[in-house]
Amino acid sequence: MKIRPATSADSAEVLRWRNDQQTREQSRTSEVIPQDVHDLWFESVINSPNRFLFIAELNDAVPFGQVRFDLLAGEPNVFEVSISITTELRGQNLATPTLLQAEKVFTEDHSPSQLRAFVRLGNTLSQRIFTAAGYSIDSTVIDSGNWWFKDIDD
């Protein structure tokens, strides 16, 4: 597996992953994202100094997922992490290794003190992924979900 920064060429694939029904059901916003809205969002993400989008590829350079790190406002060095894997490869134990590898790549150039992920209450798959990646749950329920967190040692 390879983790690399996203480029404009990845936009269509990221939109396809985002608009997948199962992904939408577990997202904070469950609506289908139109192409024009996505295009503006995607360009803002890859050009932002506070957001970092990585693409996961199989050894044959086929992209299969994304991991994004967004600096949380008012939280120095705390980043929200988001992950999605293409529907065709879900259930093949790629998510946790992808997350861990993306964290490694991200922390080579950045110094987060903590990573956080918002996970919906019924999203047991993501709960298992973040548990396996060393995240702990904050038991406070907010907007039908919990924050999961991982402190990063310097």
Short mmCIF file of C-alpha atoms in Angstrom, two decimals:
data_model
loop_
_atom_site.label_atom_id
_atom_site.label_comp_id
_atom_site.label_asym_id
_atom_site.label_seq_id
_atom_site.Cartn_x
_atom_site.Cartn_y
_atom_site.Cartn_z
CA MET A 1 0.00 0.00 0.00
CA LYS A 2 1.08 3.56 -0.73
CA ILE A 3 -0.18 6.80 0.83
CA ARG A 4 0.27 9.97 -1.21
CA PRO A 5 -1.09 13.52 -1.16
CA ALA A 6 -4.25 14.01 -3.20
CA THR A 7 -4.09 15.94 -6.47
CA SER A 8 -6.76 17.47 -8.67
CA ALA A 9 -6.78 14.24 -10.67
CA ASP A 10 -8.29 12.45 -7.63
CA SER A 11 -11.37 14.64 -7.40
CA ALA A 12 -13.82 12.41 -9.29
CA GLU A 13 -12.82 9.29 -7.36
CA VAL A 14 -13.12 11.06 -4.00
CA LEU A 15 -16.60 12.28 -4.98
CA ARG A 16 -17.61 8.74 -5.94
CA TRP A 17 -16.43 7.44 -2.55
CA ARG A 18 -18.18 10.31 -0.74
CA ASN A 19 -21.50 9.79 -2.53
CA ASP A 20 -21.57 6.05 -1.86
CA GLN A 21 -24.78 5.30 0.05
CA GLN A 22 -23.09 3.58 3.00
CA THR A 23 -20.60 6.45 3.34
CA ARG A 24 -23.40 9.03 3.26
CA GLU A 25 -25.33 7.13 5.94
CA GLN A 26 -22.36 7.47 8.31
CA SER A 27 -21.44 11.06 7.42
CA ARG A 28 -22.55 14.20 9.21
CA THR A 29 -24.26 15.28 5.99
CA SER A 30 -26.05 12.47 4.23
CA GLU A 31 -27.11 14.25 1.04
CA VAL A 32 -25.62 13.43 -2.35
CA ILE A 33 -22.98 16.05 -3.10
CA PRO A 34 -23.33 17.61 -6.59
CA GLN A 35 -20.24 17.70 -8.82
CA ASP A 36 -19.94 21.50 -8.85
CA VAL A 37 -20.15 21.74 -5.05
CA HIS A 38 -17.61 18.95 -4.68
CA ASP A 39 -15.21 20.57 -7.16
CA LEU A 40 -15.11 23.80 -5.14
CA TRP A 41 -14.70 21.89 -1.86
CA PHE A 42 -11.98 19.63 -3.27
CA GLU A 43 -9.88 22.50 -4.62
CA SER A 44 -10.20 24.34 -1.31
CA VAL A 45 -9.03 21.24 0.58
CA ILE A 46 -5.97 20.49 -1.53
CA ASN A 47 -4.96 24.16 -1.46
CA SER A 48 -5.55 24.74 2.25
CA PRO A 49 -2.64 25.05 4.69
CA ASN A 50 -4.84 23.48 7.40
CA ARG A 51 -6.30 20.48 5.60
CA PHE A 52 -4.40 17.45 4.34
CA LEU A 53 -5.98 14.87 2.04
CA PHE A 54 -4.18 11.63 1.29
CA ILE A 55 -5.04 8.91 -1.21
CA ALA A 56 -4.39 5.26 -0.45
CA GLU A 57 -3.31 3.10 -3.37
CA LEU A 58 -2.79 -0.58 -3.81
CA ASN A 59 0.64 -1.71 -4.98
CA ASP A 60 -0.58 -1.52 -8.58
CA ALA A 61 -1.29 2.24 -8.11
CA VAL A 62 -5.07 1.73 -7.99
CA PRO A 63 -6.61 4.23 -5.55
CA PHE A 64 -8.93 2.65 -3.00
CA GLY A 65 -9.46 5.17 -0.23
CA GLN A 66 -8.82 8.52 1.34
CA VAL A 67 -7.73 9.84 4.72
CA ARG A 68 -8.13 13.52 5.56
CA PHE A 69 -6.67 15.53 8.43
CA ASP A 70 -8.35 18.89 9.19
CA LEU A 71 -6.96 21.31 11.75
CA LEU A 72 -9.72 21.99 14.28
CA ALA A 73 -10.47 25.68 14.80
CA GLY A 74 -9.30 26.92 18.17
CA GLU A 75 -7.44 23.69 18.86
CA PRO A 76 -3.71 24.15 18.19
CA ASN A 77 -2.21 21.01 16.67
CA VAL A 78 -5.45 19.01 17.00
CA PHE A 79 -6.71 17.48 13.76
CA GLU A 80 -9.96 15.77 12.86
CA VAL A 81 -9.35 12.61 10.86
CA SER A 82 -11.74 11.14 8.31
CA ILE A 83 -11.35 7.92 6.35
CA SER A 84 -13.24 6.15 3.61
CA ILE A 85 -12.54 3.04 1.58
CA THR A 86 -14.09 2.25 -1.78
CA THR A 87 -17.12 0.01 -1.48
CA GLU A 88 -15.48 -2.61 -3.73
CA LEU A 89 -12.73 -3.26 -1.16
CA ARG A 90 -14.58 -2.90 2.14
CA GLY A 91 -14.35 -5.91 4.41
CA GLN A 92 -10.81 -6.75 3.29
CA ASN A 93 -9.10 -5.37 6.41
CA LEU A 94 -7.63 -2.35 4.63
CA ALA A 95 -9.08 0.48 6.74
CA THR A 96 -6.98 0.19 9.91
CA PRO A 97 -3.64 -0.29 8.10
CA THR A 98 -4.60 2.60 5.77
CA LEU A 99 -5.37 4.87 8.71
CA LEU A 100 -2.16 3.97 10.52
CA GLN A 101 -0.02 4.43 7.41
CA ALA A 102 -1.66 7.79 6.65
CA GLU A 103 -1.02 8.90 10.23
CA LYS A 104 2.64 7.96 9.80
CA VAL A 105 2.94 9.93 6.55
CA PHE A 106 1.08 12.92 8.02
CA THR A 107 3.15 13.07 11.21
CA GLU A 108 6.43 13.01 9.26
CA ASP A 109 5.75 16.61 8.17
CA HIS A 110 3.33 17.84 10.85
CA SER A 111 3.25 17.77 14.63
CA PRO A 112 -0.28 17.06 15.81
CA SER A 113 -0.76 16.74 19.55
CA GLN A 114 -4.00 14.83 19.08
CA LEU A 115 -6.10 13.25 16.34
CA ARG A 116 -9.89 13.11 16.66
CA ALA A 117 -12.59 11.35 14.70
CA PHE A 118 -16.34 11.80 14.92
CA VAL A 119 -18.12 8.45 14.70
CA ARG A 120 -21.88 7.94 14.63
CA LEU A 121 -23.29 5.77 17.41
CA GLY A 122 -24.37 2.92 15.12
CA ASN A 123 -21.21 2.88 13.02
CA THR A 124 -19.67 -0.21 14.59
CA LEU A 125 -17.26 -0.70 11.69
CA SER A 126 -15.62 2.69 12.24
CA GLN A 127 -15.66 2.10 15.99
CA ARG A 128 -13.66 -1.10 15.44
CA ILE A 129 -11.26 0.63 13.03
CA PHE A 130 -10.48 3.49 15.40
CA THR A 131 -10.18 1.14 18.38
CA ALA A 132 -7.71 -1.02 16.47
CA ALA A 133 -5.74 2.11 15.51
CA GLY A 134 -5.33 3.10 19.18
CA TYR A 135 -8.09 5.69 19.55
CA SER A 136 -10.15 6.05 22.74
CA ILE A 137 -13.78 7.10 22.94
CA ASP A 138 -15.11 10.21 24.64
CA SER A 139 -18.34 8.92 26.17
CA THR A 140 -20.13 12.25 25.66
CA VAL A 141 -22.74 11.87 22.90
CA ILE A 142 -22.94 14.83 20.52
CA ASP A 143 -25.13 14.92 17.41
CA SER A 144 -25.77 11.15 17.48
CA GLY A 145 -22.11 10.25 17.77
CA ASN A 146 -18.95 10.35 19.80
CA TRP A 147 -15.52 11.84 19.38
CA TRP A 148 -12.71 9.33 19.35
CA PHE A 149 -9.23 10.61 20.12
CA LYS A 150 -5.60 9.58 19.96
CA ASP A 151 -2.83 11.51 21.65
CA ILE A 152 0.32 11.73 19.57
CA ASP A 153 3.64 11.49 21.35
CA ASP A 154 6.43 13.77 20.19
#
